[in-house]
Short mmCIF file of C-alpha atoms in Angstrom, two decimals:
data_model
loop_
_atom_site.label_atom_id
_atom_site.label_comp_id
_atom_site.label_asym_id
_atom_site.label_seq_id
_atom_site.Cartn_x
_atom_site.Cartn_y
_atom_site.Cartn_z
CA UNK A 191 110.15 44.21 143.89
CA UNK A 192 112.24 41.95 142.27
CA UNK A 193 115.30 41.64 141.46
CA UNK A 194 114.45 41.79 138.21
CA UNK A 195 112.31 44.40 138.28
CA UNK A 196 114.36 46.82 139.88
CA UNK A 197 117.30 45.95 136.70
CA UNK A 198 114.48 46.69 134.47
CA UNK A 199 113.50 50.05 136.72
CA UNK A 200 117.57 50.74 136.16
CA UNK A 201 117.83 49.72 132.23
CA UNK A 202 114.92 52.20 132.03
CA UNK A 203 116.13 55.45 133.99
CA UNK A 204 119.28 55.16 132.27
CA UNK A 205 117.92 54.54 128.65
CA UNK A 206 114.91 57.82 129.63
CA UNK A 207 117.65 59.98 130.62
CA UNK A 208 120.27 59.04 127.95
CA UNK A 209 116.71 60.16 125.00
CA UNK A 210 116.45 63.31 127.34
CA UNK A 211 120.30 64.08 127.26
CA UNK A 212 119.93 62.74 123.13
CA UNK A 213 117.38 65.08 122.49
CA UNK A 214 118.80 67.59 124.18
CA UNK A 215 122.16 67.74 122.67
CA UNK A 216 120.29 67.85 119.71
CA UNK A 217 117.73 71.68 120.56
CA UNK A 218 121.51 72.61 121.39
CA UNK A 219 123.49 71.29 118.30
CA UNK A 220 120.79 72.96 116.47
CA UNK A 221 121.14 76.37 118.33
CA UNK A 222 125.01 76.10 117.69
CA UNK A 223 125.18 75.68 113.66
CA UNK A 224 122.00 78.86 113.74
CA UNK A 225 124.40 80.72 115.71
CA UNK A 226 126.62 80.49 113.12
CA UNK A 227 124.56 80.88 109.74
CA UNK A 228 121.67 83.59 111.03
CA UNK A 229 124.40 86.38 109.90
CA UNK A 230 123.52 85.89 106.23
CA UNK A 231 123.11 89.57 104.90
CA UNK A 232 121.95 88.80 101.26
CA UNK A 233 118.30 87.83 102.07
CA UNK A 234 117.48 84.12 100.55
CA UNK A 235 114.21 85.48 100.13
CA UNK A 236 112.94 85.51 96.35
CA UNK A 237 112.78 89.84 94.93
CA UNK A 238 109.57 90.69 95.97
CA UNK A 239 108.31 94.85 95.43
CA UNK A 240 109.97 97.04 97.29
CA UNK A 241 106.49 98.32 99.37
CA UNK A 242 106.53 94.42 100.67
CA UNK A 243 109.44 95.53 102.40
CA UNK A 244 109.82 98.56 103.78
CA UNK A 245 107.58 102.08 103.69
CA UNK A 246 109.35 105.47 103.09
CA UNK A 247 109.64 107.30 106.78
CA UNK A 248 109.91 103.90 108.79
CA UNK A 249 112.54 102.47 110.59
CA UNK A 250 114.34 99.79 108.55
CA UNK A 251 114.74 96.65 110.49
CA UNK A 252 113.37 93.52 109.43
CA UNK A 253 114.28 94.73 105.51
CA UNK A 254 118.14 94.81 105.74
CA UNK A 255 119.21 92.09 103.16
CA UNK A 256 115.85 91.18 101.16
CA UNK A 257 116.32 90.89 97.60
CA UNK A 258 113.89 94.17 95.57
CA UNK A 259 112.25 95.55 93.02
CA UNK A 260 111.59 99.20 91.96
CA UNK A 261 110.79 101.57 89.64
CA UNK A 262 111.59 105.70 89.73
CA UNK A 263 113.48 108.09 88.44
CA UNK A 264 117.11 109.76 89.06
CA UNK A 265 116.84 112.87 91.28
CA UNK A 266 117.61 116.19 89.79
CA UNK A 267 119.75 116.26 93.09
CA UNK A 268 123.59 116.22 93.57
CA UNK A 269 124.65 112.16 93.55
CA UNK A 270 127.32 111.30 96.50
CA UNK A 271 130.63 109.84 96.11
CA UNK A 272 131.68 107.63 99.01
CA UNK A 273 135.42 107.48 99.15
CA UNK A 274 137.86 105.54 101.45
CA UNK A 275 136.31 102.33 100.42
CA UNK A 276 138.06 99.67 98.86
CA UNK A 277 136.32 96.85 96.20
CA UNK A 278 138.25 93.45 95.33
CA UNK A 279 141.19 94.83 97.07
CA UNK A 280 141.03 98.01 94.85
CA UNK A 281 140.30 101.08 96.27
CA UNK A 282 137.19 102.20 94.98
CA UNK A 283 134.94 105.87 95.08
CA UNK A 284 131.02 104.31 95.33
CA UNK A 285 128.10 106.36 93.91
CA UNK A 286 125.17 107.20 95.90
CA UNK A 287 121.88 108.30 94.03
CA UNK A 288 118.67 109.73 94.60
CA UNK A 289 115.67 107.53 92.83
CA UNK A 290 112.53 108.94 93.23
CA UNK A 291 110.17 105.63 93.79
CA UNK A 292 106.95 106.01 91.22
CA UNK A 293 104.31 107.22 93.44
CA UNK A 294 102.26 104.17 92.51
CA UNK A 295 105.04 101.59 93.88
CA UNK A 296 105.87 102.73 97.90
CA UNK A 297 102.89 101.90 98.77
CA UNK A 298 102.25 105.41 100.26
CA UNK A 299 100.14 106.43 97.32
CA UNK A 300 102.97 109.20 97.28
CA UNK A 301 106.38 109.18 95.47
CA UNK A 302 109.50 108.61 98.31
CA UNK A 303 113.24 109.29 97.38
CA UNK A 304 115.27 105.92 97.65
CA UNK A 305 118.92 106.36 97.66
CA UNK A 306 120.79 103.53 95.90
CA UNK A 307 124.38 102.28 95.64
CA UNK A 308 124.22 102.55 92.05
CA UNK A 309 128.12 101.04 91.89
CA UNK A 310 132.26 101.52 91.97
CA UNK A 311 135.06 102.98 90.14
CA UNK A 312 138.74 102.61 90.48
CA UNK A 313 139.60 105.50 93.19
CA UNK A 314 141.45 107.45 90.75
CA UNK A 315 139.08 107.32 87.60
CA UNK A 316 135.58 109.06 89.88
CA UNK A 317 133.59 110.26 87.68
CA UNK A 318 130.24 112.44 87.14
CA UNK A 319 126.55 109.28 87.26
CA UNK A 320 125.32 108.49 83.90
CA UNK A 321 122.17 107.22 83.31
CA UNK A 322 119.24 109.89 83.47
CA UNK A 323 115.64 109.29 83.11
CA UNK A 324 113.31 106.20 83.79
CA UNK A 325 114.82 103.50 85.22
CA UNK A 326 113.59 99.86 86.61
CA UNK A 327 116.37 97.29 89.09
CA UNK A 328 116.70 95.46 91.56
CA UNK A 329 118.84 94.91 94.48
CA UNK A 330 119.10 94.41 98.24
CA UNK A 331 118.95 96.24 101.31
CA UNK A 332 122.14 97.80 103.37
CA UNK A 333 122.14 98.85 106.62
CA UNK A 334 122.34 102.35 107.50
CA UNK A 335 125.66 103.41 107.95
CA UNK A 336 126.22 106.38 110.05
CA UNK A 337 125.75 109.82 109.60
CA UNK A 338 129.81 111.72 109.74
CA UNK A 339 130.81 115.23 109.11
CA UNK A 340 131.67 115.19 105.05
CA UNK A 341 135.24 114.71 104.73
CA UNK A 342 137.35 116.78 101.21
CA UNK A 343 137.01 120.23 100.50
CA UNK A 344 138.60 119.55 97.34
CA UNK A 345 135.53 120.15 94.64
CA UNK A 346 133.28 117.80 93.83
CA UNK A 347 132.74 116.30 89.92
CA UNK A 348 129.80 118.37 88.46
CA UNK A 349 126.69 117.40 90.27
CA UNK A 350 127.90 115.02 92.73
CA UNK A 351 129.69 116.29 96.52
CA UNK A 352 131.69 114.15 98.30
CA UNK A 353 131.21 112.17 101.97
CA UNK A 354 132.77 108.71 103.45
CA UNK A 355 129.46 107.41 104.74
CA UNK A 356 126.31 105.85 102.78
CA UNK A 357 123.65 106.72 105.30
CA UNK A 358 120.30 108.15 104.91
CA UNK A 359 120.03 110.85 108.04
CA UNK A 360 122.93 112.55 106.21
CA UNK A 361 121.23 112.63 102.65
CA UNK A 362 118.11 113.39 103.96
CA UNK A 363 119.43 117.03 104.59
CA UNK A 364 119.40 117.85 100.39
CA UNK A 365 117.46 114.99 99.58
CA UNK A 366 113.59 115.01 99.59
CA UNK A 367 111.55 114.16 102.01
CA UNK A 368 110.23 111.32 102.34
CA UNK A 369 113.19 109.14 102.18
CA UNK A 370 113.48 105.48 102.29
CA UNK A 371 115.71 104.66 105.58
CA UNK A 372 117.92 101.54 103.55
CA UNK A 373 119.82 101.92 101.10
CA UNK A 374 119.87 99.85 97.86
CA UNK A 375 122.21 98.64 97.05
CA UNK A 376 121.73 97.80 93.12
CA UNK A 377 122.15 94.77 91.22
CA UNK A 378 122.73 95.95 88.21
CA UNK A 379 124.86 99.01 87.72
CA UNK A 380 125.48 101.37 85.09
CA UNK A 381 127.46 101.97 81.97
CA UNK A 382 130.14 103.28 84.00
CA UNK A 383 129.95 102.54 87.35
CA UNK A 384 129.97 98.57 88.27
CA UNK A 385 127.65 96.98 91.08
CA UNK A 386 129.02 96.50 94.32
CA UNK A 387 129.97 92.57 94.77
CA UNK A 388 127.45 90.53 96.77
CA UNK A 389 129.38 90.88 100.28
CA UNK A 390 129.93 87.22 101.48
CA UNK A 391 127.43 85.64 104.40
CA UNK A 392 128.85 86.90 107.66
CA UNK A 393 130.24 84.68 109.67
CA UNK A 394 129.53 86.91 112.90
CA UNK A 395 128.78 84.92 115.77
CA UNK A 396 124.84 85.57 117.32
CA UNK A 397 125.44 84.72 120.81
CA UNK A 398 121.70 84.64 121.99
CA UNK A 399 121.56 81.69 120.36
CA UNK A 400 125.00 80.70 121.67
CA UNK A 401 123.62 81.27 124.96
CA UNK A 402 120.54 79.23 124.21
CA UNK A 403 123.07 76.07 122.69
CA UNK A 404 125.21 76.19 126.02
CA UNK A 405 121.42 75.81 127.98
CA UNK A 406 120.30 72.72 126.12
CA UNK A 407 123.24 71.03 126.43
CA UNK A 408 123.36 72.21 130.34
CA UNK A 409 119.75 70.46 130.75
CA UNK A 410 121.74 67.41 129.19
CA UNK A 411 123.65 67.09 131.67
CA UNK A 412 121.49 67.01 133.66
CA UNK A 413 119.74 64.86 133.03
CA UNK A 414 122.22 62.60 132.61
CA UNK A 415 123.83 63.60 136.24
CA UNK A 416 119.88 62.64 137.66
CA UNK A 417 119.41 59.26 135.78
CA UNK A 418 122.44 58.36 136.64
CA UNK A 419 121.65 58.96 140.63
CA UNK A 420 118.09 57.44 140.44
CA UNK A 421 120.32 53.72 138.66
CA UNK A 422 122.43 54.15 141.29
CA UNK A 423 120.47 54.78 144.33
CA UNK A 424 118.31 51.95 143.46
CA UNK A 425 121.10 49.67 142.89
CA UNK A 426 122.01 50.57 146.20
CA UNK A 427 118.70 49.93 148.28
CA UNK A 428 118.37 46.42 146.57
CA UNK A 429 121.96 45.63 147.80
CA UNK A 430 121.27 46.78 151.11
CA UNK A 431 117.73 44.93 151.03
CA UNK A 432 119.45 41.94 149.68
CA UNK A 433 121.87 42.35 152.91
CA UNK A 434 119.14 42.45 155.32
CA UNK C 126 125.83 61.98 160.89
CA UNK C 127 124.38 63.16 163.65
CA UNK C 128 120.72 64.27 163.19
CA UNK C 129 121.22 68.09 163.97
CA UNK C 130 123.90 68.49 161.73
CA UNK C 131 121.63 66.39 159.13
CA UNK C 132 118.41 68.76 159.96
CA UNK C 133 121.08 71.49 159.49
CA UNK C 134 121.99 70.79 156.03
CA UNK C 135 118.31 70.17 155.06
CA UNK C 136 117.42 73.39 156.33
CA UNK C 137 120.19 75.14 153.81
CA UNK C 138 119.22 73.11 151.24
CA UNK C 139 115.36 74.36 151.58
CA UNK C 140 116.55 77.82 151.76
CA UNK C 141 118.53 78.35 148.51
CA UNK C 142 115.94 77.06 146.85
CA UNK C 143 113.27 78.71 148.30
CA UNK C 144 115.61 81.70 147.12
CA UNK C 145 115.66 80.31 143.62
CA UNK C 146 111.74 79.47 143.29
CA UNK C 147 111.28 82.96 144.26
CA UNK C 148 114.19 84.51 142.08
CA UNK C 149 112.94 81.67 139.19
CA UNK C 150 109.26 82.82 139.12
CA UNK C 151 109.50 86.16 139.29
CA UNK C 152 111.90 85.49 136.14
CA UNK C 153 109.20 83.49 134.57
CA UNK C 154 106.37 86.31 135.31
CA UNK C 155 108.73 88.92 133.88
CA UNK C 156 109.23 86.71 130.46
CA UNK C 157 105.11 85.70 130.09
CA UNK C 158 104.51 89.13 130.98
CA UNK C 159 106.86 90.66 127.73
CA UNK C 160 104.97 87.27 126.00
CA UNK C 161 101.50 88.33 126.41
CA UNK C 162 102.15 91.77 125.69
CA UNK C 163 103.65 90.90 122.18
CA UNK C 164 101.80 87.93 121.13
CA UNK C 165 98.32 88.14 122.83
CA UNK C 166 97.61 92.39 123.21
CA UNK C 167 100.04 92.71 119.66
CA UNK C 168 102.24 95.45 121.11
CA UNK C 169 104.82 95.97 118.69
CA UNK C 170 108.29 97.18 120.54
CA UNK C 171 111.20 95.73 119.45
CA UNK C 172 112.76 97.47 122.85
CA UNK C 173 110.25 95.34 124.85
CA UNK C 174 111.31 92.40 122.04
CA UNK C 175 114.63 92.93 122.83
CA UNK C 176 114.28 92.95 126.32
CA UNK C 177 112.25 90.02 126.95
CA UNK C 178 114.42 87.96 124.94
CA UNK C 179 117.44 88.98 127.12
CA UNK C 180 115.07 88.24 130.18
CA UNK C 181 114.28 84.68 129.05
CA UNK C 182 117.83 83.75 128.50
CA UNK C 183 118.93 85.06 131.62
CA UNK C 184 115.87 82.82 133.25
CA UNK C 185 117.46 80.08 131.56
CA UNK C 186 120.42 80.33 133.68
CA UNK C 187 118.89 80.85 136.57
CA UNK C 188 116.26 77.78 136.01
CA UNK C 189 119.86 75.85 135.93
CA UNK C 190 120.87 76.91 138.94
CA UNK C 191 117.53 76.30 140.27
CA UNK C 192 117.07 72.92 138.60
CA UNK C 193 120.52 72.02 140.66
CA UNK C 194 118.96 73.64 144.31
CA UNK C 195 115.97 71.02 143.40
CA UNK C 196 118.10 67.98 142.81
CA UNK C 197 120.33 68.53 145.84
CA UNK C 198 116.83 68.94 148.17
CA UNK C 199 115.07 65.66 146.62
CA UNK C 200 118.69 63.92 147.02
CA UNK C 201 118.66 65.14 150.68
CA UNK C 202 115.18 64.44 151.69
CA UNK C 203 115.19 61.21 149.49
CA UNK C 204 112.26 61.64 147.51
CA UNK C 205 110.62 60.41 144.12
CA UNK C 206 110.98 61.02 140.80
CA UNK C 207 107.53 62.93 140.15
CA UNK C 208 108.19 64.95 142.83
CA UNK C 209 111.44 66.38 140.79
CA UNK C 210 109.78 66.27 138.28
CA UNK C 211 107.09 68.99 139.89
CA UNK C 212 110.12 71.11 140.82
CA UNK C 213 111.21 71.89 137.91
CA UNK C 214 108.55 72.33 136.33
CA UNK C 215 108.03 75.31 138.59
CA UNK C 216 110.57 76.80 136.45
CA UNK C 217 108.49 76.64 132.83
CA UNK C 218 105.22 77.15 134.04
CA UNK C 219 104.21 80.33 135.85
CA UNK C 220 103.42 80.93 139.04
CA UNK C 221 103.88 76.98 139.42
CA UNK C 222 107.36 77.52 142.10
CA UNK C 223 105.65 80.12 144.41
CA UNK C 224 102.71 76.69 145.19
CA UNK C 225 105.12 73.73 144.91
CA UNK C 226 107.79 75.64 147.08
CA UNK C 227 104.84 77.13 149.72
CA UNK C 228 103.94 73.21 149.67
CA UNK C 229 107.52 71.33 150.44
CA UNK C 230 108.20 74.17 153.37
CA UNK C 231 104.92 73.31 154.82
CA UNK C 232 105.08 69.41 154.49
CA UNK C 233 108.25 69.85 155.78
CA UNK C 234 108.03 71.59 158.62
CA UNK C 235 104.47 69.31 159.03
CA UNK C 236 107.39 66.10 159.46
CA UNK C 237 108.11 64.86 163.66
CA UNK C 238 111.40 66.11 164.24
CA UNK C 239 113.28 62.59 165.58
#
């Protein structure tokens, strides 16, 4: 091989190595950004009918964070006052009510019970549920919380009971079946209960995407190493050839 | 460096390459099985999904170690770039790592000892 062709080969290997390393770097960067923004709590998807994202008595999974519209009748069962919460720095009590979703909206043809997080009030100022009858509302699915033993033996306001958790599996013990497995946080609130402010996007690190990012960067470094090695070996062989 | 020392270096590198080829290939088969279950057989199982994706992540890291062993053998044997690409592809194409490893082992064994 002539000296110029050898030089061209070395440059070519260098350019190819840099191109692969850049591509790997970009893919790693993409995964890195994904690992930071993936965990938004309210999905940006448009509001859809409830049956499109979740059926009663099935695992919530991908429905969490989705915004849905629903209509139904407030059930004549005890609502739940969830204590120990805080909203904008104020100790708060949160109202969770049972909404009997209209049979033609559940997707199964029969009505079902949806736990609705109606809103909040300052903890010292708890009151009873106000709205009655048939309502249409929009909200987003929250992740269900774990069941916890009921806290307060103090008498609750009429038509309510105390709890410290928003857990559909706990609510299922005294609300009619079938139940939705995730609570819906209402955007509307009611006359005496203010809707919960939408949670800020969570900046949780997603370790899966992070691991992929690091892997891509390792591949990029590997490409650079191999390119450098090939360029050095090519240079060395040509130098040796020139001496002999 | 005398020939015996160089030979034992190559033998060690080949042994490490062989182990990693088998481990990488096995993990790749597990990932492939998971993907086939989900997208070909249509099995909807979140447990299988999450196990598959974790195996895939582990496979990615083992693949990097595998690449290091590939490059070591490749440098010692002074092979061309094409051979390195074939060896690297072994960690991505199911079953290929086993085939390439066998071929390389046979080829090196058949080499005349100096």
